[in-house]
PDB file of C-alpha atoms in Angstrom:
ATOM      1  CA  MET A 986      80.748 -16.094-118.429  1.00 79.00           C
ATOM      2  CA  LEU A 987      78.350 -18.948-117.776  1.00 84.00           C
ATOM      3  CA  GLY A 988      75.382 -16.754-118.658  1.00 86.00           C
ATOM      4  CA  LEU A 989      76.935 -15.910-122.019  1.00 87.00           C
ATOM      5  CA  ALA A 990      77.622 -19.583-122.710  1.00 87.00           C
ATOM      6  CA  ARG A 991      74.016 -20.527-121.908  1.00 88.00           C
ATOM      7  CA  GLN A 992      72.694 -17.848-124.250  1.00 89.00           C
ATOM      8  CA  GLN A 993      74.547 -19.659-127.026  1.00 90.00           C
ATOM      9  CA  GLY A 994      73.235 -23.094-126.055  1.00 91.00           C
ATOM     10  CA  TYR A 995      76.207 -24.320-123.994  1.00 92.00           C
ATOM     11  CA  PHE A 996      74.570 -25.407-120.742  1.00 92.00           C
ATOM     12  CA  ALA A 997      77.384 -27.596-119.412  1.00 90.00           C
ATOM     13  CA  ALA A 998      80.092 -24.961-119.768  1.00 89.00           C
ATOM     14  CA  ARG A 999      82.794 -24.754-117.110  1.00 92.00           C
ATOM     15  CA  VAL A1000      84.901 -21.756-116.180  1.00 91.00           C
ATOM     16  CA  ARG A1001      88.222 -21.905-114.379  1.00 93.00           C
ATOM     17  CA  VAL A1002      89.855 -18.735-113.075  1.00 93.00           C
ATOM     18  CA  THR A1003      93.496 -18.701-111.944  1.00 93.00           C
ATOM     19  CA  GLY A1004      96.029 -15.997-111.368  1.00 90.00           C
ATOM     20  CA  ASP A1005      97.673 -13.693-108.934  1.00 91.00           C
ATOM     21  CA  ALA A1006      97.906  -9.956-108.249  1.00 88.00           C
ATOM     22  CA  THR A1007      99.508  -9.248-111.648  1.00 92.00           C
ATOM     23  CA  ALA A1008      97.537 -11.459-114.035  1.00 93.00           C
ATOM     24  CA  VAL A1009      94.317 -13.405-114.268  1.00 94.00           C
ATOM     25  CA  ARG A1010      93.739 -16.354-116.543  1.00 93.00           C
ATOM     26  CA  ILE A1011      90.202 -17.420-117.446  1.00 91.00           C
ATOM     27  CA  GLU A1012      89.708 -20.781-119.118  1.00 92.00           C
ATOM     28  CA  VAL A1013      86.325 -21.678-120.563  1.00 89.00           C
ATOM     29  CA  ASP A1014      85.385 -25.191-121.589  1.00 90.00           C
ATOM     30  CA  ALA A1015      82.124 -24.645-123.452  1.00 88.00           C
ATOM     31  CA  GLY A1016      81.283 -28.321-123.702  1.00 91.00           C
ATOM     32  CA  GLU A1017      78.792 -29.454-126.302  1.00 94.00           C
ATOM     33  CA  ARG A1018      76.085 -27.153-127.659  1.00 94.00           C
ATOM     34  CA  ALA A1019      72.577 -28.381-126.853  1.00 95.00           C
ATOM     35  CA  THR A1020      70.405 -29.522-129.730  1.00 96.00           C
ATOM     36  CA  VAL A1021      66.657 -30.068-129.822  1.00 97.00           C
ATOM     37  CA  ARG A1022      65.920 -33.730-129.195  1.00 97.00           C
ATOM     38  CA  ALA A1023      62.113 -33.637-129.130  1.00 96.00           C
ATOM     39  CA  VAL A1024      59.310 -31.133-129.676  1.00 94.00           C
ATOM     40  CA  ARG A1025      55.783 -31.551-128.379  1.00 93.00           C
ATOM     41  CA  LEU A1026      53.284 -28.876-129.421  1.00 89.00           C
ATOM     42  CA  GLU A1027      49.947 -29.348-127.695  1.00 87.00           C
ATOM     43  CA  ARG A1028      46.793 -27.608-128.923  1.00 85.00           C
ATOM     44  CA  ARG A1029      43.748 -27.085-126.716  1.00 87.00           C
ATOM     45  CA  GLY A1030      40.444 -25.354-127.260  1.00 84.00           C
ATOM     46  CA  GLY A1031      38.915 -24.744-130.685  1.00 80.00           C
ATOM     47  CA  LEU A1032      42.312 -25.177-132.265  1.00 75.00           C
ATOM     48  CA  SER A1033      42.386 -28.879-131.422  1.00 72.00           C
ATOM     49  CA  ALA A1034      39.281 -29.385-133.590  1.00 68.00           C
ATOM     50  CA  ALA A1035      40.465 -27.080-136.393  1.00 67.00           C
ATOM     51  CA  ASP A1036      41.101 -28.237-139.932  1.00 70.00           C
ATOM     52  CA  PRO A1037      44.092 -30.641-139.834  1.00 76.00           C
ATOM     53  CA  SER A1038      45.745 -28.816-142.747  1.00 76.00           C
ATOM     54  CA  LEU A1039      45.692 -25.578-140.707  1.00 74.00           C
ATOM     55  CA  ALA A1040      47.221 -27.355-137.731  1.00 74.00           C
ATOM     56  CA  ALA A1041      49.944 -28.794-139.994  1.00 77.00           C
ATOM     57  CA  ALA A1042      50.627 -25.342-141.449  1.00 77.00           C
ATOM     58  CA  TRP A1043      50.995 -23.846-137.968  1.00 77.00           C
ATOM     59  CA  GLN A1044      53.217 -26.682-136.830  1.00 78.00           C
ATOM     60  CA  SER A1045      55.428 -26.199-139.900  1.00 80.00           C
ATOM     61  CA  ARG A1046      56.088 -22.617-138.743  1.00 81.00           C
ATOM     62  CA  TRP A1047      57.811 -23.954-135.635  1.00 88.00           C
ATOM     63  CA  MET A1048      61.368 -22.570-135.744  1.00 90.00           C
ATOM     64  CA  LEU A1049      63.126 -25.187-133.579  1.00 92.00           C
ATOM     65  CA  PRO A1050      62.693 -28.655-135.088  1.00 93.00           C
ATOM     66  CA  ALA A1051      64.391 -31.743-133.703  1.00 94.00           C
ATOM     67  CA  GLY A1052      68.101 -31.668-134.498  1.00 96.00           C
ATOM     68  CA  ALA A1053      68.374 -27.863-134.528  1.00 96.00           C
ATOM     69  CA  PRO A1054      70.793 -26.087-132.159  1.00 96.00           C
ATOM     70  CA  PHE A1055      68.952 -24.849-129.067  1.00 96.00           C
ATOM     71  CA  PHE A1056      69.228 -21.160-128.221  1.00 94.00           C
ATOM     72  CA  PRO A1057      67.021 -19.671-125.465  1.00 93.00           C
ATOM     73  CA  GLU A1058      66.351 -16.578-127.592  1.00 94.00           C
ATOM     74  CA  ARG A1059      65.287 -18.696-130.564  1.00 94.00           C
ATOM     75  CA  TRP A1060      63.013 -20.687-128.245  1.00 94.00           C
ATOM     76  CA  GLU A1061      61.177 -17.489-127.295  1.00 94.00           C
ATOM     77  CA  GLN A1062      60.979 -16.418-130.952  1.00 94.00           C
ATOM     78  CA  ALA A1063      59.562 -19.816-131.934  1.00 94.00           C
ATOM     79  CA  GLU A1064      56.810 -19.532-129.324  1.00 94.00           C
ATOM     80  CA  ARG A1065      55.916 -15.982-130.419  1.00 93.00           C
ATOM     81  CA  SER A1066      55.923 -16.899-134.106  1.00 91.00           C
ATOM     82  CA  LEU A1067      53.651 -19.899-133.563  1.00 90.00           C
ATOM     83  CA  LEU A1068      51.268 -17.892-131.397  1.00 91.00           C
ATOM     84  CA  GLU A1069      51.083 -15.081-133.979  1.00 90.00           C
ATOM     85  CA  ALA A1070      50.329 -17.591-136.760  1.00 87.00           C
ATOM     86  CA  ILE A1071      47.501 -19.114-134.721  1.00 87.00           C
ATOM     87  CA  GLN A1072      46.079 -15.705-133.805  1.00 88.00           C
ATOM     88  CA  SER A1073      46.177 -14.527-137.419  1.00 84.00           C
ATOM     89  CA  GLY A1074      44.191 -17.663-138.302  1.00 83.00           C
ATOM     90  CA  GLY A1075      41.207 -16.365-136.326  1.00 85.00           C
ATOM     91  CA  PHE A1076      42.051 -17.612-132.838  1.00 88.00           C
ATOM     92  CA  LEU A1077      42.502 -14.096-131.479  1.00 89.00           C
ATOM     93  CA  ARG A1078      42.448 -15.134-127.820  1.00 92.00           C
ATOM     94  CA  ALA A1079      45.103 -17.825-128.218  1.00 92.00           C
ATOM     95  CA  ARG A1080      47.819 -17.854-125.586  1.00 94.00           C
ATOM     96  CA  VAL A1081      50.665 -20.022-124.391  1.00 95.00           C
ATOM     97  CA  THR A1082      49.481 -21.651-121.154  1.00 95.00           C
ATOM     98  CA  ASP A1083      52.529 -23.821-120.538  1.00 96.00           C
ATOM     99  CA  SER A1084      56.048 -23.783-121.893  1.00 95.00           C
ATOM    100  CA  GLU A1085      58.971 -25.917-120.870  1.00 96.00           C
ATOM    101  CA  ALA A1086      62.470 -26.558-122.192  1.00 96.00           C
ATOM    102  CA  LEU A1087      64.157 -29.376-120.321  1.00 96.00           C
ATOM    103  CA  ILE A1088      67.917 -29.520-120.871  1.00 95.00           C
ATOM    104  CA  ASP A1089      69.682 -32.844-120.406  1.00 96.00           C
ATOM    105  CA  LEU A1090      73.253 -31.819-119.536  1.00 93.00           C
ATOM    106  CA  GLN A1091      74.679 -35.322-120.047  1.00 94.00           C
ATOM    107  CA  SER A1092      73.522 -35.607-123.652  1.00 95.00           C
ATOM    108  CA  ALA A1093      73.353 -31.857-124.452  1.00 95.00           C
ATOM    109  CA  ALA A1094      69.752 -32.265-125.567  1.00 97.00           C
ATOM    110  CA  ALA A1095      66.661 -30.086-125.179  1.00 97.00           C
ATOM    111  CA  ASP A1096      63.152 -31.509-124.900  1.00 98.00           C
ATOM    112  CA  LEU A1097      60.588 -28.820-125.707  1.00 97.00           C
ATOM    113  CA  HIS A1098      56.925 -28.721-124.726  1.00 96.00           C
ATOM    114  CA  VAL A1099      54.462 -25.928-125.508  1.00 94.00           C
ATOM    115  CA  VAL A1100      50.743 -25.836-124.743  1.00 94.00           C
ATOM    116  CA  ILE A1101      48.590 -23.390-126.717  1.00 91.00           C
ATOM    117  CA  GLU A1102      45.072 -22.679-125.452  1.00 92.00           C
ATOM    118  CA  SER A1103      43.297 -21.207-128.453  1.00 86.00           C
ATOM    119  CA  GLY A1104      39.804 -20.390-127.314  1.00 87.00           C
ATOM    120  CA  VAL A1105      37.185 -20.292-130.059  1.00 88.00           C
ATOM    121  CA  ARG A1106      37.784 -19.137-133.612  1.00 86.00           C
ATOM    122  CA  MET A1107      36.454 -15.629-134.152  1.00 85.00           C
ATOM    123  CA  THR A1108      35.140 -14.292-137.417  1.00 82.00           C
ATOM    124  CA  PHE A1109      33.685 -10.981-138.457  1.00 78.00           C
ATOM    125  CA  GLY A1110      30.213 -10.784-139.950  1.00 79.00           C
ATOM    126  CA  GLY A1111      29.107  -8.562-142.782  1.00 79.00           C
ATOM    127  CA  LEU A1112      29.986  -4.892-142.703  1.00 77.00           C
ATOM    128  CA  ARG A1113      27.075  -2.461-142.171  1.00 80.00           C
ATOM    129  CA  ILE A1114      27.755   1.124-143.072  1.00 80.00           C
ATOM    130  CA  GLY A1115      25.358   3.948-142.322  1.00 81.00           C
ATOM    131  CA  GLY A1116      25.323   7.703-142.578  1.00 82.00           C
ATOM    132  CA  LEU A1117      27.176   8.018-145.879  1.00 79.00           C
ATOM    133  CA  GLU A1118      26.131  11.328-147.295  1.00 80.00           C
ATOM    134  CA  ARG A1119      29.497  12.800-148.305  1.00 82.00           C
ATOM    135  CA  TYR A1120      31.599   9.680-149.018  1.00 80.00           C
ATOM    136  CA  ASP A1121      31.354   6.737-151.340  1.00 83.00           C
ATOM    137  CA  ARG A1122      30.596   3.370-149.675  1.00 80.00           C
ATOM    138  CA  GLN A1123      33.555   1.720-151.469  1.00 85.00           C
ATOM    139  CA  LEU A1124      35.970   4.173-149.823  1.00 83.00           C
ATOM    140  CA  VAL A1125      34.857   3.066-146.365  1.00 79.00           C
ATOM    141  CA  GLU A1126      34.952  -0.649-147.286  1.00 80.00           C
ATOM    142  CA  ASN A1127      38.503  -0.295-148.571  1.00 82.00           C
ATOM    143  CA  LEU A1128      39.651   1.112-145.200  1.00 79.00           C
ATOM    144  CA  ARG A1129      38.670  -1.924-143.159  1.00 72.00           C
ATOM    145  CA  THR A1130      41.563  -4.123-142.041  1.00 68.00           C
ATOM    146  CA  PHE A1131      39.656  -7.352-141.340  1.00 63.00           C
TER     147      PHE A1131
END
């Protein structure tokens, strides 16, 4: 029961079980659902020196802003979504190096901290195609995905 409550953001839930051989009564006091109090997204590596507008765009993709209900599943989705956005921006080796969600049971608040180590931005150079005797060069260029 407590595990189910926590999945929904109720970290101070209490369960009381009473009964006898013929009946069992389960009472659940969910308490208050946790909300996000603060978010700290830390960028390290080439990403920290990247164009500020790119950093703002990535930060705007964060799915759990302050004031939002906190769900552990959504927390994981937010991390994945941010990491994918950074990787698609050319930081292919980016990874989450630290991730922490501190839950304050008294105030039902979550303080979130994520550290992204980006590595360097990677770009592809010009495409060189050789050995085209049977196919048109444009056909090969249109097949590239980068």
